[in-house]
Tab-separated table of C-alpha atoms in Angstrom:
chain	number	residue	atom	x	y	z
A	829	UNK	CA	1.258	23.290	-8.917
A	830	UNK	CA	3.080	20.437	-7.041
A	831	UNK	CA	3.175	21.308	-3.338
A	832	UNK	CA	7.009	19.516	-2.634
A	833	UNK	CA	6.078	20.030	1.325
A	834	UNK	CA	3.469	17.063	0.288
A	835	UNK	CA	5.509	15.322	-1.619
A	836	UNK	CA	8.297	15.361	0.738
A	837	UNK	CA	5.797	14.303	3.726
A	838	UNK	CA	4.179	11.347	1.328
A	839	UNK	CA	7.781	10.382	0.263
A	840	UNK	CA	8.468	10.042	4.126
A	841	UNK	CA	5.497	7.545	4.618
A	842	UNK	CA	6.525	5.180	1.991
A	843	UNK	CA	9.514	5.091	3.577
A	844	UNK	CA	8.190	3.986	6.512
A	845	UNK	CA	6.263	1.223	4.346
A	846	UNK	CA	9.523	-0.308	3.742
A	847	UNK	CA	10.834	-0.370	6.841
A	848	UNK	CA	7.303	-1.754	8.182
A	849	UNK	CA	7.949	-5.614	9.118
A	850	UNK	CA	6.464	-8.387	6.878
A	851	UNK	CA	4.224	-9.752	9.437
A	852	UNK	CA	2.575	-5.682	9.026
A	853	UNK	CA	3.027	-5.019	13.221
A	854	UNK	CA	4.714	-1.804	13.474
A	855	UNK	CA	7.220	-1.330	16.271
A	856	UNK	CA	6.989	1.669	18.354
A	857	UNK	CA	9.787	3.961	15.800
A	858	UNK	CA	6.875	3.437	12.776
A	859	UNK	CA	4.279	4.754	15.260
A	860	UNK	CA	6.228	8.016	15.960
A	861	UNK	CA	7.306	8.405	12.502
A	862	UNK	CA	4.400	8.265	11.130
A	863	UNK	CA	2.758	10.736	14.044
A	864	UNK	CA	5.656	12.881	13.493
A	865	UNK	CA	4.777	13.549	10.025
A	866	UNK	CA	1.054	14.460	10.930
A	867	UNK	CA	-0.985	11.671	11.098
A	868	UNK	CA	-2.562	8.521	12.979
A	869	UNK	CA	-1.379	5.017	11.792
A	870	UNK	CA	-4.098	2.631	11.089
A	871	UNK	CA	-3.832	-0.424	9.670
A	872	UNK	CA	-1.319	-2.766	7.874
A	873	UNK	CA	-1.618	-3.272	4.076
A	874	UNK	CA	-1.311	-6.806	2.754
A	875	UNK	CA	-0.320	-8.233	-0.291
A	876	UNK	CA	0.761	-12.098	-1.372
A	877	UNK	CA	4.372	-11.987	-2.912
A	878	UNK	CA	3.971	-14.735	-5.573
A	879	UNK	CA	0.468	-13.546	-6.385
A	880	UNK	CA	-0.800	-15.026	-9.636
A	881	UNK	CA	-4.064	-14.339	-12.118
A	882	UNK	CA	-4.259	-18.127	-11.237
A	883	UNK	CA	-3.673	-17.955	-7.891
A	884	UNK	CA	-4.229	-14.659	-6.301
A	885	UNK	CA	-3.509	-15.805	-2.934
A	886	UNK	CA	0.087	-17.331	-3.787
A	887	UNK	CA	2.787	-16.748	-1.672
A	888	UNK	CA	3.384	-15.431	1.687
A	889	UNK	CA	1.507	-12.913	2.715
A	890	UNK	CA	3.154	-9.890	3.681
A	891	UNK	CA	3.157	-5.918	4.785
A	892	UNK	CA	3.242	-3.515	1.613
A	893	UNK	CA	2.281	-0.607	3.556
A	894	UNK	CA	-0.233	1.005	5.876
A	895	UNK	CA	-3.226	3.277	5.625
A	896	UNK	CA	-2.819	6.694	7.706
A	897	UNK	CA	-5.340	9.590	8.587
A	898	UNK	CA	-4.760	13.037	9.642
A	899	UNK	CA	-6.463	15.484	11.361
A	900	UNK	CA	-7.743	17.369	8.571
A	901	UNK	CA	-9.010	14.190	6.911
A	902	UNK	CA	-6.411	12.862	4.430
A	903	UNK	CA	-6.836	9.466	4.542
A	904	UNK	CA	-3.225	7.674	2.601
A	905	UNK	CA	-2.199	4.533	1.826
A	906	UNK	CA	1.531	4.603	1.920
A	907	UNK	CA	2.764	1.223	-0.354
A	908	UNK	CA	6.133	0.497	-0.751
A	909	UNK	CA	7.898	-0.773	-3.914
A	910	UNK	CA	10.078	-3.989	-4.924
A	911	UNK	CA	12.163	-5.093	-1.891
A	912	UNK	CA	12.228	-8.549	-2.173
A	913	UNK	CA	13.418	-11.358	-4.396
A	914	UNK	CA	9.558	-12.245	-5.290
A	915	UNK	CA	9.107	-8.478	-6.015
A	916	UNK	CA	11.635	-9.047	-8.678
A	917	UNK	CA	9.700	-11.604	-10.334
A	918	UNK	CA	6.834	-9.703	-10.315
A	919	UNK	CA	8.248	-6.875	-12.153
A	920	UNK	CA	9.792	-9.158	-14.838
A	921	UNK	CA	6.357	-10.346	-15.378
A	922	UNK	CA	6.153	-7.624	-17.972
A	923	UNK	CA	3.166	-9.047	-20.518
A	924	UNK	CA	0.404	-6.561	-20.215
A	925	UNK	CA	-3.112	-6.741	-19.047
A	926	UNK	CA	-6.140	-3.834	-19.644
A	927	UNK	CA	-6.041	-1.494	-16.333
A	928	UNK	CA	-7.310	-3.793	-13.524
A	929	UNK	CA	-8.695	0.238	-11.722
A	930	UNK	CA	-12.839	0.245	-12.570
A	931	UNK	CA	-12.625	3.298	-15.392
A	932	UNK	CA	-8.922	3.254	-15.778
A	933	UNK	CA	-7.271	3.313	-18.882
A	934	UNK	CA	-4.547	1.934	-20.652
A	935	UNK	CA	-2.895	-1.431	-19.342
A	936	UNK	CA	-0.432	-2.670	-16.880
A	937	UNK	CA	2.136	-4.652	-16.671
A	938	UNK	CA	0.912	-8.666	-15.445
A	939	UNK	CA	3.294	-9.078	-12.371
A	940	UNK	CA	1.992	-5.857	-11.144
A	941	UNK	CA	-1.358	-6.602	-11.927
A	942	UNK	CA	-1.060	-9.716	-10.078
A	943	UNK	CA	0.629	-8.136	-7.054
A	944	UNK	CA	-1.680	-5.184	-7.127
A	945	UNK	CA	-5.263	-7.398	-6.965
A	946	UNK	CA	-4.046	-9.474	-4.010
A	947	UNK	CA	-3.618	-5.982	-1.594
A	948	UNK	CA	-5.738	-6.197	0.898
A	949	UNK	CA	-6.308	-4.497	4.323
A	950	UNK	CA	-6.624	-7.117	6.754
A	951	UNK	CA	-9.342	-9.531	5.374
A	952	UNK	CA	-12.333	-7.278	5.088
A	953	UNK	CA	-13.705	-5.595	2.012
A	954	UNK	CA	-13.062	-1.550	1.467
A	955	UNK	CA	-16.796	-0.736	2.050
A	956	UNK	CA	-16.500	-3.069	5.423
A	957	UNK	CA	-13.301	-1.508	6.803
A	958	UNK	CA	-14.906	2.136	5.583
A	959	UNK	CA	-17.961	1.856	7.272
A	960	UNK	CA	-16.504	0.315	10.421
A	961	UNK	CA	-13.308	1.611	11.190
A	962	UNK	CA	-13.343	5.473	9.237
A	963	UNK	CA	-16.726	5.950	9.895
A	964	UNK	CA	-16.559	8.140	13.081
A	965	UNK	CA	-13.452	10.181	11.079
A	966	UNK	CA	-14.104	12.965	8.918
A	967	UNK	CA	-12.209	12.140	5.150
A	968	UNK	CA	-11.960	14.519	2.791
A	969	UNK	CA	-9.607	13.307	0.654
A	970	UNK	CA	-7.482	9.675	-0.212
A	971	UNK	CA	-3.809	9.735	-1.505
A	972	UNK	CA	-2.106	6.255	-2.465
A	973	UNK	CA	1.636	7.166	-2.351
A	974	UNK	CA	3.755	4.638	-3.184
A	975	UNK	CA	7.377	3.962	-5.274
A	976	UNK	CA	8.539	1.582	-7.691
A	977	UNK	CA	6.363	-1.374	-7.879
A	978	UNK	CA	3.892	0.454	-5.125
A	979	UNK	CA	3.441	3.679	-7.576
């Protein structure tokens, strides 16, 4: 049964992805927002707008969200969708590719594909930033929230 208390919250931290700045430093309102709905902002999550299969690393590199952690161990990435004019070109990128998600199914659309292999939390690897940064916390459970292109 969908819990719309959840959904409501998650929908609130997406929001907040979009209005996080490109260069992915939150000003003081993101902080509170994000406290206000429960849990502790971490870090920034990158992404390069003109990312390519070719070039993964294309284009600027800006904020698409942020990875959060409450209390009670939910640990969510929060990534927005299309805002910007290179956005736009990603989503008319519309050729297919198989599901870039080890044992996913199906296939995705190229521009996202492209977008969604250059995310990146700062420069480290997920086990790196896992081990290091979670590693005192208690998770017991991830949610990737996201809208539009970030879904």
């Amino acid at each position: 049964m969908l819990d719309w208390r959840n959904a409501l919250r998650y929908g609130q931290l997406v929001q907040a992805a979009y209005d996080m700045p490109e260069d992915g430093r939150p000003d003081a309102a993101i902080f509170s927002r994000v406290q206000n709905l429960g849990y502790q902002y971490f870090l920034p999550i990158f992404g390069f707008d003109l990312a390519t299969d070719r070039n993964p690393r294309g284009g600027r590199r800006v904020s698409f969200g942020f990875v959060a952690l409450s209390p009670a161990g939910e640990l969510v990435l929060a990534i927005r969708g299309t805002e910007s004019v290179f956005d736009w070109i990603h989503d008319v990128d519309f050729f297919t590719n198989p599901c870039p998600i080890p044992g996913g199914e199906g296939d995705t659309e190229d521009g996202f594909t492209d977008l969604f292999q250059s995310l990146h939390i700062r420069d480290m690897a997920p086990a790196d930033y896992t081990r290091g940064m979670f590693a005192t916390e208690a998770i017991n459970s991830l949610v990737v929230a996201g809208h539009s292109l970030g879904a």
